[in-house]
XYZ file of C-alpha atoms in Angstrom:
262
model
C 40.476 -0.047 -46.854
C 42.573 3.273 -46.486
C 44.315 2.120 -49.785
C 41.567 1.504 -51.404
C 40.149 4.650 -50.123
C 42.749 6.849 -51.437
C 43.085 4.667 -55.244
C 40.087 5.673 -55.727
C 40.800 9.694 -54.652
C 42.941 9.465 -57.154
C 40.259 8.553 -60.064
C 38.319 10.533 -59.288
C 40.454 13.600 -58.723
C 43.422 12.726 -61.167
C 43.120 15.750 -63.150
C 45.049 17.605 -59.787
C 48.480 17.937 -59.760
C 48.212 16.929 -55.491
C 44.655 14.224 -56.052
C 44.946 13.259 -52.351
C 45.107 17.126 -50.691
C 42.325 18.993 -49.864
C 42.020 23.235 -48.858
C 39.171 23.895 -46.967
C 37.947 27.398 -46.365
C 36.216 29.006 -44.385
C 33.633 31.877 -46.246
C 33.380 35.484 -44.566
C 37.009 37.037 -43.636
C 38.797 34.597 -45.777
C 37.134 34.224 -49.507
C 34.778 37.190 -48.457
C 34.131 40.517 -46.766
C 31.938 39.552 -44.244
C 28.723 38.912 -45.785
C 29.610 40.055 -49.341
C 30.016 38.126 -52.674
C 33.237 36.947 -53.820
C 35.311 39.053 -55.533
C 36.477 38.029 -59.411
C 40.064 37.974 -58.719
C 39.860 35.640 -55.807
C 37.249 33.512 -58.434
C 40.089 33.175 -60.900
C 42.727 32.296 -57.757
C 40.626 29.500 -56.815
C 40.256 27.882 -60.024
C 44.174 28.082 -60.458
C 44.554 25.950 -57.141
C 41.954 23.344 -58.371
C 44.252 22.230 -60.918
C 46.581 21.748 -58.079
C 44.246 20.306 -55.250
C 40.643 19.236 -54.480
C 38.874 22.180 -53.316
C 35.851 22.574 -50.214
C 34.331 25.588 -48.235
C 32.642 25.172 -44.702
C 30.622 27.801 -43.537
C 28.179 28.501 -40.369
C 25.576 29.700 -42.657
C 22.940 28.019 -44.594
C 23.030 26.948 -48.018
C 21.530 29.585 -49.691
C 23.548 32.487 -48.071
C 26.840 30.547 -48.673
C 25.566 30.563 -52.595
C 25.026 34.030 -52.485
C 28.608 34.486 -51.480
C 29.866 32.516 -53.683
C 27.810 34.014 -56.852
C 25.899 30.544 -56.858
C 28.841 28.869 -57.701
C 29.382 27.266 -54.754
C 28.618 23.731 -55.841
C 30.314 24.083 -59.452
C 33.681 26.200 -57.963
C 34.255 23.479 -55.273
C 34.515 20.209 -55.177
C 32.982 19.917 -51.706
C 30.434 22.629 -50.366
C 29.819 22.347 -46.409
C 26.995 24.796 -45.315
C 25.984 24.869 -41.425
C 29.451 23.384 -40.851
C 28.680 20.349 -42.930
C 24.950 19.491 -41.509
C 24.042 20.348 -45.111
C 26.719 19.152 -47.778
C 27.568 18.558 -51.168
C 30.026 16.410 -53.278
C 29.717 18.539 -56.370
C 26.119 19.029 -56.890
C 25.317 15.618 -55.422
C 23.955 15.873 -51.771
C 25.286 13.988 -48.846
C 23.864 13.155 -45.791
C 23.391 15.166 -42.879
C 21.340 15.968 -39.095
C 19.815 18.061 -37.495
C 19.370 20.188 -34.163
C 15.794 19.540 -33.837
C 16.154 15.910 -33.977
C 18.938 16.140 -31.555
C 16.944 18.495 -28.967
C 13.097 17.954 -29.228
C 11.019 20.749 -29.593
C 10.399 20.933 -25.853
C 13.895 21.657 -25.381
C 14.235 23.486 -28.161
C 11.804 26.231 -27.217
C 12.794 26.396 -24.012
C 15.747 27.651 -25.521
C 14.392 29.575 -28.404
C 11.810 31.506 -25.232
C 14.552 32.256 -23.042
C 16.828 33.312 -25.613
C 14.015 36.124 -26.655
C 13.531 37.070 -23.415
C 17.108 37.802 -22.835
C 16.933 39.936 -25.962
C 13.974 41.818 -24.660
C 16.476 42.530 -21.505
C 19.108 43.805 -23.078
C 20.115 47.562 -23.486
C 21.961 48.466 -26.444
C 22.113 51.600 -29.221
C 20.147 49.464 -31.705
C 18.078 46.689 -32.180
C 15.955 45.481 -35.425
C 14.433 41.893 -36.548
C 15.830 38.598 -36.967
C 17.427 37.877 -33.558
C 17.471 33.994 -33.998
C 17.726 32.726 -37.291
C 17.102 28.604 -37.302
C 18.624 26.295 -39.249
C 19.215 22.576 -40.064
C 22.314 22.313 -37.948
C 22.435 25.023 -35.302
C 20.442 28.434 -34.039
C 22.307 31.500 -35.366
C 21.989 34.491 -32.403
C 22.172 37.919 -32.852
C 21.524 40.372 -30.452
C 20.926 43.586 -32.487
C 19.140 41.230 -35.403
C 19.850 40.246 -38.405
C 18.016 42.285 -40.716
C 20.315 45.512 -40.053
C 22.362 47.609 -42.201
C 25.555 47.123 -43.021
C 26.390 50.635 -40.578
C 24.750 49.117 -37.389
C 26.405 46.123 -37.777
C 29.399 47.594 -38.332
C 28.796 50.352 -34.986
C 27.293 46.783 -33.204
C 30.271 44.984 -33.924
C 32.392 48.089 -32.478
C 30.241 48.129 -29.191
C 30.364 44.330 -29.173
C 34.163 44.697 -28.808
C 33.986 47.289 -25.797
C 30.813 45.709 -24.321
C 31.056 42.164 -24.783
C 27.494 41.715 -25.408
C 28.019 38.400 -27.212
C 30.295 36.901 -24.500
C 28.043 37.853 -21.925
C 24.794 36.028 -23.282
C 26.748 32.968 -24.223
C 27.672 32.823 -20.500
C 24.237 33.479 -19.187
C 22.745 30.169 -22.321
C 25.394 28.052 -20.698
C 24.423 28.646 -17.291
C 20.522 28.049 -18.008
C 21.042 25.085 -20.367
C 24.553 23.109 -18.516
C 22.797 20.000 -19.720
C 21.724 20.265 -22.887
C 24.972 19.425 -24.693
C 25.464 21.947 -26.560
C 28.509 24.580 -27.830
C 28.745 28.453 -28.468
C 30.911 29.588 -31.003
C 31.073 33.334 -31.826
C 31.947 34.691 -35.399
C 31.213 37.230 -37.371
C 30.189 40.780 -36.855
C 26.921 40.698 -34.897
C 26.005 36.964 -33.495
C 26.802 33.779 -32.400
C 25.982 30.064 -33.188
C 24.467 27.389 -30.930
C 24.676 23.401 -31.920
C 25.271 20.447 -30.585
C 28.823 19.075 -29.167
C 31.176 17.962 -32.030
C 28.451 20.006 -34.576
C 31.202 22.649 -35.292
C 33.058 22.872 -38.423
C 34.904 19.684 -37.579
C 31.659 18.067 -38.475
C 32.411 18.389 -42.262
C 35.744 16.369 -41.608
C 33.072 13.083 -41.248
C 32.447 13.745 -44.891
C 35.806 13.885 -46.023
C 37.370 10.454 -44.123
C 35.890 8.273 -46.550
C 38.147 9.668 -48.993
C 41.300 8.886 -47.720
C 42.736 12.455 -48.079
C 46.455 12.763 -46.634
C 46.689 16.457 -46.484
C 43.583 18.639 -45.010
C 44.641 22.623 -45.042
C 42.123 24.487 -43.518
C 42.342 28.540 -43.893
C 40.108 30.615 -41.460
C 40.428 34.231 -39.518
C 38.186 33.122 -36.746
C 40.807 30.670 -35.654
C 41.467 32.005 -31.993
C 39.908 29.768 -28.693
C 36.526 30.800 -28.785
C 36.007 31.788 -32.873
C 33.809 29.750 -35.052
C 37.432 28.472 -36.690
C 38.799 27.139 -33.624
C 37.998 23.434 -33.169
C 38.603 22.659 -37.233
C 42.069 24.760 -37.129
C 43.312 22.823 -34.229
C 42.120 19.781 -35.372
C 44.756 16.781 -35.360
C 42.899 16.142 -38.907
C 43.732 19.224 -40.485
C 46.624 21.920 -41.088
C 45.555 24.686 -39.688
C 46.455 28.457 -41.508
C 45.092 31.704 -39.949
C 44.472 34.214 -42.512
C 43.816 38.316 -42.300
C 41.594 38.753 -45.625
C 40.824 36.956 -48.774
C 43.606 38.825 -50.274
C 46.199 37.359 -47.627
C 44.202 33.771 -48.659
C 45.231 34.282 -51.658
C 48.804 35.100 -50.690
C 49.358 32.487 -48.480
C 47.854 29.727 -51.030
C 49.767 31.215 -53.942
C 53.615 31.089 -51.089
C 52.291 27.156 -50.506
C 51.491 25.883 -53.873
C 53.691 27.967 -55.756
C 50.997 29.482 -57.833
C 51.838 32.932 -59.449
């Protein structure tokens, strides 16, 4: 079957120069600033590698915010588009299937969760707060202590205070002490939250997609990739190679040293 698996990788990817290697990346810190749209250069990079290798980005957020990034070309630029870690994915434009965190919790465990998350908001005593402080999705609850819906300066001054104050830390330990059965994992990224999903439901979840396939080489490129980031568990992955990365421009360094592009 694994033969078979990878013939047909190569149909369907033979125009790459490498049919059964795959680059997965992660979104904000490695193609993007966090939270802003791709830049052109890194566009043009990316298409260079695809003539080399099959190409796939995983990313916490949902589908729509991931497009946004990406200058809705997520599903074109890639061959494989993995939003809320892979809960939501795409082969192309064709969608695959996925779960979801309400299924796997019930809503009376759910808001449980969702009420004493708020509460613990409420609590909390810090420079600024706005709207937005849990964002659900298919796959996970996104957290955010100040909100979501501020500027680009608070979450820049949160993210700052975050560091000295460990605001984020501290309320994952206080969900994991109310919830020890509920089977589910914290994983912090970004500038201003924090995701909660089930066990296994981090990006390593997208790798279920990809075994069919028969790839031989997984490179995954993330800056979250310490014990504890949102990279962590698909870096260190026995399935994948894992490549920490500073800024899309060191991305596009590092791909560009690997796959000799110039």
């Amino acid at each position: 079957r694994r033969c078979s698996c990878r013939a047909q990788l190569r149909m369907a990817f033979s125009d790459r120069e490498l049919p059964t290697t795959i680059c997965l990346f992660d979104v904000d810190g490695t193609l993007t600033e966090p939270r802003l749209v791709i830049k052109p250069e890194t566009s043009v990079f990316l298409q260079k590698l695809r003539k080399k290798v099959v190409v796939g980005v995983v990313g916490g957020s949902d589908l729509v915010k991931i497009e946004e990034q990406m200058d809705n070309t997520a599903r074109t630029a890639f061959d494989f588009t993995f939003a809320e870690n892979g809960l939501t994915a795409f082969k192309g434009e064709s969608e695959l299937k996925g779960d979801s965190v309400l299924e796997f919790l019930g809503e009376e465990r759910l808001q449980k969760l969702i009420n004493f998350t708020l509460r613990y908001v409420a609590d909390l005593n810090i420079p600024q707060k706005r709207g937005t402080f849990i964002e659900f999705r298919k796959g996970m609850l996104n957290i955010s202590p100040i909100g979501r819906n501020c500027s680009r300066e608070e979450r820049n001054a949160f993210e700052k205070y975050d560091h000295e104050h460990h605001i984020r830390k501290t309320m994952v330990q206080a969900l994991q002490q109310a919830f020890p059965d509920y089977g589910l994992k914290y994983s912090i990224g970004g500038q201003i939250s924090f995701d909660v999903f089930p066990i296994g439901w981090d990006k390593t979840y997208c790798l279920k997609h990809l075994h069919q396939y028969g790839f031989t080489q997984i490179h995954f490129f993330g800056d979250k990739t310490f014990e504890g980031g949102n990279d962590y568990e698909i870096f260190s992955s026995p399935d994948t190679i894992g490549h920490t990365v500073k800024s899309p421009a060191d991305t596009i360094q590092q791909l560009a040293d690997l796959f000799n592009i110039a």
